[in-house]
mmCIF file of C-alpha atoms and ligand atoms in Angstrom:
data_model
loop_
_atom_site.group_PDB
_atom_site.id
_atom_site.type_symbol
_atom_site.label_atom_id
_atom_site.label_comp_id
_atom_site.label_asym_id
_atom_site.label_seq_id
_atom_site.Cartn_x
_atom_site.Cartn_y
_atom_site.Cartn_z
ATOM 1 C CA TYR Z 97 0.000 0.000 0.000
ATOM 2 C CA ASP Z 98 1.294 3.454 -0.918
ATOM 3 C CA ARG Z 99 1.654 5.183 2.461
ATOM 4 C CA LYS Z 100 2.396 8.467 0.689
ATOM 5 C CA LYS Z 101 -1.358 8.768 0.056
ATOM 6 C CA LEU Z 102 -2.268 8.711 3.765
ATOM 7 C CA TYR Z 103 -2.663 12.166 5.321
ATOM 8 C CA THR Z 104 -3.922 13.765 8.525
ATOM 9 C CA ASN Z 105 -5.647 17.069 9.216
ATOM 10 C CA ALA Z 106 -6.256 18.445 12.734
ATOM 11 C CA PHE Z 107 -8.558 21.228 13.915
ATOM 12 C CA ILE Z 108 -8.651 23.034 17.275
ATOM 13 C CA ILE Z 109 -12.126 24.328 18.160
ATOM 14 C CA ARG Z 110 -12.148 26.407 21.341
ATOM 15 C CA ASN Z 111 -14.290 29.166 22.920
ATOM 16 C CA GLY Z 112 -16.263 29.806 19.744
ATOM 17 C CA LYS Z 113 -13.123 29.945 17.622
ATOM 18 C CA LEU Z 114 -11.509 27.706 15.005
ATOM 19 C CA LEU Z 115 -7.737 27.554 14.614
ATOM 20 C CA LEU Z 116 -6.533 27.324 11.021
ATOM 21 C CA GLY Z 117 -3.122 27.768 9.456
ATOM 22 C CA TYR Z 118 -2.224 29.726 6.338
ATOM 23 C CA LYS Z 119 -0.082 27.306 4.306
ATOM 24 C CA LYS Z 120 3.102 29.071 3.244
ATOM 25 C CA ARG Z 121 4.620 26.356 1.064
ATOM 26 C CA GLY Z 122 3.996 23.031 -0.693
ATOM 27 C CA PHE Z 123 0.687 21.275 -1.336
ATOM 28 C CA GLY Z 124 -2.180 23.731 -0.803
ATOM 29 C CA LYS Z 125 0.098 26.789 -0.610
ATOM 30 C CA GLY Z 126 -1.908 29.989 -0.141
ATOM 31 C CA LEU Z 127 -4.884 28.202 1.440
ATOM 32 C CA TYR Z 128 -6.057 28.047 5.046
ATOM 33 C CA ASN Z 129 -6.390 24.555 6.465
ATOM 34 C CA GLY Z 130 -6.082 22.454 9.579
ATOM 35 C CA PHE Z 131 -2.635 21.217 10.592
ATOM 36 C CA GLY Z 132 -1.509 17.968 9.058
ATOM 37 C CA GLY Z 133 0.501 16.076 6.521
ATOM 38 C CA LYS Z 134 1.641 12.690 5.390
ATOM 39 C CA VAL Z 135 1.599 9.674 7.669
ATOM 40 C CA ASP Z 136 5.220 8.487 7.834
ATOM 41 C CA PRO Z 137 6.232 4.804 7.630
ATOM 42 C CA GLY Z 138 5.805 3.120 11.016
ATOM 43 C CA GLU Z 139 3.396 5.762 12.301
ATOM 44 C CA THR Z 140 -0.300 5.455 12.985
ATOM 45 C CA PRO Z 141 -2.477 8.281 11.648
ATOM 46 C CA ALA Z 142 -3.080 9.451 15.260
ATOM 47 C CA GLN Z 143 0.690 9.651 15.863
ATOM 48 C CA ALA Z 144 1.175 11.531 12.589
ATOM 49 C CA ALA Z 145 -1.630 13.950 13.461
ATOM 50 C CA LEU Z 146 0.030 14.840 16.789
ATOM 51 C CA ARG Z 147 3.465 15.174 15.185
ATOM 52 C CA GLU Z 148 2.226 17.373 12.330
ATOM 53 C CA LEU Z 149 0.191 19.586 14.710
ATOM 54 C CA LYS Z 150 3.308 20.149 16.832
ATOM 55 C CA GLU Z 151 5.580 20.731 13.811
ATOM 56 C CA GLU Z 152 3.229 23.201 12.173
ATOM 57 C CA SER Z 153 1.742 25.124 15.126
ATOM 58 C CA GLY Z 154 3.928 24.400 18.168
ATOM 59 C CA ILE Z 155 1.123 22.892 20.277
ATOM 60 C CA THR Z 156 -0.051 19.504 21.446
ATOM 61 C CA ALA Z 157 -3.696 18.552 21.930
ATOM 62 C CA PRO Z 158 -5.893 15.615 22.966
ATOM 63 C CA LEU Z 159 -6.868 14.918 19.363
ATOM 64 C CA GLU Z 160 -9.895 12.755 18.667
ATOM 65 C CA HIS Z 161 -10.522 11.081 15.341
ATOM 66 C CA CYS Z 162 -13.715 12.483 13.821
ATOM 67 C CA GLY Z 163 -13.718 11.927 10.078
ATOM 68 C CA VAL Z 164 -12.373 10.188 7.010
ATOM 69 C CA LEU Z 165 -12.208 11.923 3.639
ATOM 70 C CA PHE Z 166 -11.163 10.576 0.249
ATOM 71 C CA PHE Z 167 -9.867 12.905 -2.426
ATOM 72 C CA VAL Z 168 -9.714 11.630 -6.004
ATOM 73 C CA VAL Z 169 -7.679 13.322 -8.725
ATOM 74 C CA PRO Z 170 -7.278 12.350 -12.413
ATOM 75 C CA ASP Z 171 -4.544 9.895 -13.444
ATOM 76 C CA ILE Z 172 -3.905 8.572 -9.923
ATOM 77 C CA ASP Z 173 -5.180 5.051 -9.405
ATOM 78 C CA HIS Z 174 -6.337 5.457 -5.833
ATOM 79 C CA ALA Z 175 -7.689 8.102 -3.489
ATOM 80 C CA PHE Z 176 -5.860 10.338 -1.045
ATOM 81 C CA HIS Z 177 -7.088 9.213 2.356
ATOM 82 C CA ILE Z 178 -7.284 11.952 4.993
ATOM 83 C CA ASP Z 179 -7.995 11.188 8.650
ATOM 84 C CA ILE Z 180 -9.548 14.231 10.329
ATOM 85 C CA PHE Z 181 -8.935 14.953 14.011
ATOM 86 C CA ARG Z 182 -10.318 17.540 16.407
ATOM 87 C CA ALA Z 183 -9.659 18.853 19.910
ATOM 88 C CA GLU Z 184 -11.347 21.434 22.134
ATOM 89 C CA GLU Z 185 -8.266 22.179 24.210
ATOM 90 C CA TYR Z 186 -4.536 22.339 23.647
ATOM 91 C CA ASP Z 187 -1.231 22.683 25.475
ATOM 92 C CA GLY Z 188 1.611 25.015 24.644
ATOM 93 C CA THR Z 189 1.950 28.280 22.777
ATOM 94 C CA ILE Z 190 0.749 28.618 19.208
ATOM 95 C CA ILE Z 191 3.620 29.734 16.985
ATOM 96 C CA GLU Z 192 4.124 30.556 13.323
ATOM 97 C CA THR Z 193 6.316 27.982 11.605
ATOM 98 C CA GLU Z 194 8.075 27.697 8.229
ATOM 99 C CA GLU Z 195 5.040 25.900 6.840
ATOM 100 C CA MET Z 196 2.041 27.534 8.533
ATOM 101 C CA ARG Z 197 0.881 30.873 9.943
ATOM 102 C CA PRO Z 198 -1.788 30.036 12.568
ATOM 103 C CA GLN Z 199 -4.864 32.253 12.901
ATOM 104 C CA TRP Z 200 -8.115 32.026 14.887
ATOM 105 C CA PHE Z 201 -11.441 32.452 13.098
ATOM 106 C CA ALA Z 202 -14.907 33.103 14.518
ATOM 107 C CA LEU Z 203 -17.380 30.233 14.464
ATOM 108 C CA PRO Z 204 -20.883 30.951 13.211
ATOM 109 C CA ASN Z 205 -23.559 31.150 15.944
ATOM 110 C CA ALA Z 206 -21.098 31.035 18.807
ATOM 111 C CA ASP Z 207 -22.495 31.326 22.329
ATOM 112 C CA ALA Z 208 -22.807 34.698 24.023
ATOM 113 C CA PRO Z 209 -19.946 34.278 26.562
ATOM 114 C CA THR Z 210 -17.464 33.998 23.709
ATOM 115 C CA GLN Z 211 -18.483 37.145 21.866
ATOM 116 C CA ASP Z 212 -15.782 39.339 23.412
ATOM 117 C CA GLU Z 213 -13.067 36.982 22.282
ATOM 118 C CA GLN Z 214 -14.660 36.694 18.877
ATOM 119 C CA LYS Z 215 -15.280 40.306 18.052
ATOM 120 C CA ASP Z 216 -12.044 41.036 16.171
ATOM 121 C CA LEU Z 217 -12.017 37.730 14.335
ATOM 122 C CA GLN Z 218 -12.940 37.076 10.720
ATOM 123 C CA PRO Z 219 -15.383 34.333 9.745
ATOM 124 C CA ILE Z 220 -13.997 31.052 8.402
ATOM 125 C CA PRO Z 221 -12.336 31.985 5.057
ATOM 126 C CA PHE Z 222 -13.966 29.397 2.801
ATOM 127 C CA ASP Z 223 -12.969 31.360 -0.329
ATOM 128 C CA HIS Z 224 -9.330 30.704 0.607
ATOM 129 C CA MET Z 225 -9.679 27.042 1.573
ATOM 130 C CA TRP Z 226 -9.870 23.774 -0.348
ATOM 131 C CA LYS Z 227 -13.200 23.810 -2.219
ATOM 132 C CA ASP Z 228 -14.506 20.721 -0.405
ATOM 133 C CA ASP Z 229 -14.103 22.195 3.074
ATOM 134 C CA VAL Z 230 -17.301 24.259 3.029
ATOM 135 C CA TYR Z 231 -19.322 21.039 2.617
ATOM 136 C CA TRP Z 232 -17.924 19.048 5.554
ATOM 137 C CA MET Z 233 -16.906 21.826 7.954
ATOM 138 C CA PRO Z 234 -20.488 22.080 9.313
ATOM 139 C CA LEU Z 235 -20.267 18.415 10.345
ATOM 140 C CA LEU Z 236 -16.929 19.009 12.092
ATOM 141 C CA LEU Z 237 -18.299 22.091 13.868
ATOM 142 C CA ALA Z 238 -21.411 20.179 14.940
ATOM 143 C CA SER Z 239 -19.152 17.589 16.636
ATOM 144 C CA ARG Z 240 -20.390 14.881 14.277
ATOM 145 C CA HIS Z 241 -18.377 11.984 12.917
ATOM 146 C CA PHE Z 242 -18.314 12.132 9.135
ATOM 147 C CA LEU Z 243 -17.184 10.523 5.895
ATOM 148 C CA GLY Z 244 -16.900 11.826 2.392
ATOM 149 C CA ARG Z 245 -15.358 11.896 -1.021
ATOM 150 C CA ALA Z 246 -14.441 14.756 -3.335
ATOM 151 C CA ASP Z 247 -13.342 14.372 -6.971
ATOM 152 C CA PHE Z 248 -11.184 17.103 -8.516
ATOM 153 C CA ASP Z 249 -10.250 17.750 -12.157
ATOM 154 C CA THR Z 250 -6.699 18.443 -13.362
ATOM 155 C CA GLU Z 251 -7.160 22.188 -12.720
ATOM 156 C CA GLY Z 252 -8.107 21.491 -9.105
ATOM 157 C CA ASN Z 253 -11.793 22.288 -9.560
ATOM 158 C CA LEU Z 254 -14.226 20.259 -7.483
ATOM 159 C CA LYS Z 255 -16.349 18.121 -9.851
ATOM 160 C CA LYS Z 256 -18.327 15.759 -7.605
ATOM 161 C CA TRP Z 257 -18.639 15.369 -3.867
ATOM 162 C CA TRP Z 258 -20.533 13.634 -1.135
ATOM 163 C CA PHE Z 259 -20.161 14.138 2.616
ATOM 164 C CA GLY Z 260 -22.307 12.631 5.333
ATOM 165 C CA ALA Z 261 -22.520 12.251 9.086
ATOM 166 C CA VAL Z 262 -22.144 8.879 10.749
ATOM 167 C CA PRO Z 263 -25.451 8.131 12.528
ATOM 168 C CA GLN Z 264 -25.497 8.852 16.262
ATOM 169 C CA THR Z 265 -26.664 6.107 18.579
HETATM 170 P P1 6U4 T 423 6.023 17.688 3.598
HETATM 171 O O1 6U4 T 423 6.369 19.131 3.357
HETATM 172 O O2 6U4 T 423 6.310 16.786 2.441
HETATM 173 O O3 6U4 T 423 6.481 17.157 4.944
HETATM 174 P P2 6U4 T 423 3.487 17.246 4.735
HETATM 175 O O4 6U4 T 423 3.390 18.314 5.782
HETATM 176 O O5 6U4 T 423 3.772 15.846 5.181
HETATM 177 O O6 6U4 T 423 4.443 17.696 3.613
HETATM 178 P P3 6U4 T 423 1.332 18.326 3.258
HETATM 179 O O7 6U4 T 423 1.466 19.604 4.004
HETATM 180 O O8 6U4 T 423 1.587 18.305 1.798
HETATM 181 O O9 6U4 T 423 2.129 17.171 3.942
HETATM 182 O O10 6U4 T 423 -0.131 17.756 3.554
HETATM 183 C C1 6U4 T 423 -1.225 18.254 2.875
HETATM 184 C C2 6U4 T 423 -2.297 18.661 3.851
HETATM 185 O O11 6U4 T 423 -3.395 19.138 3.074
HETATM 186 C C3 6U4 T 423 -2.845 17.535 4.715
HETATM 187 O O12 6U4 T 423 -3.186 18.086 5.999
HETATM 188 C C4 6U4 T 423 -4.128 17.127 4.015
HETATM 189 C C5 6U4 T 423 -4.558 18.425 3.429
HETATM 190 N N1 6U4 T 423 -5.395 18.330 2.227
HETATM 191 C C6 6U4 T 423 -5.056 17.846 1.014
HETATM 192 N N2 6U4 T 423 -6.086 17.941 0.149
HETATM 193 C C7 6U4 T 423 -7.101 18.528 0.846
HETATM 194 C C8 6U4 T 423 -8.428 18.909 0.520
HETATM 195 N N3 6U4 T 423 -8.942 18.725 -0.693
HETATM 196 N N4 6U4 T 423 -9.160 19.487 1.522
HETATM 197 C C9 6U4 T 423 -8.646 19.695 2.740
HETATM 198 N N5 6U4 T 423 -7.391 19.347 3.087
HETATM 199 C C10 6U4 T 423 -6.656 18.775 2.155
HETATM 200 O O13 6U4 T 423 -9.329 20.256 3.584
HETATM 201 NA NA1 NA T 424 1.715 19.692 6.250
HETATM 202 NA NA1 NA T 425 5.409 15.522 6.769
#
């Protein structure tokens, strides 16, 4: 199995705010995203998620697995598999790194006690994110577990997609 196609992506959701990073280089340069990257040989996705979060933002967090996404692009014979993780707390100091510039964004419909903290924050910048994110982010923000697939063309346009929540018991 080609481990190079296994990725992680981690999101910190805290006090009505979402932490994203502006990607300064490489795959997805110029877009805001969670913190993540390739799962290295010998690592589990959970280990990779913690390592990438630390490398890209300076923090650690009690990450919980919450989603699986498949991204399909032309001329590659299998999907990119992304394990999505979330946490509502973190340890350490958030820092800018060579790869990412972290920034907090305001969640929609956040509770009243958080409004002070939120007031100078921009909304989630979907116009400057991967085109699939707007479809599954509501599931992440609703604390649901979710699955999905997005198919891109060679120009990186989103052609087909499906995202859904795992049923709650
Ligand atoms: P290097 O520099 O090789 O170590 P690495 O940090 O391992 O790279 P990187 O940054 O290329 O990996 O990982 C890409 C990141 O982009 C992963 O977090 C997954 C994420 N990603 C890729 N396609 C995405 C998409 N369509 N929507 C999305 N995130 C995507 O939200
Ligand atoms: Na990365
Ligand atoms: Na990496």
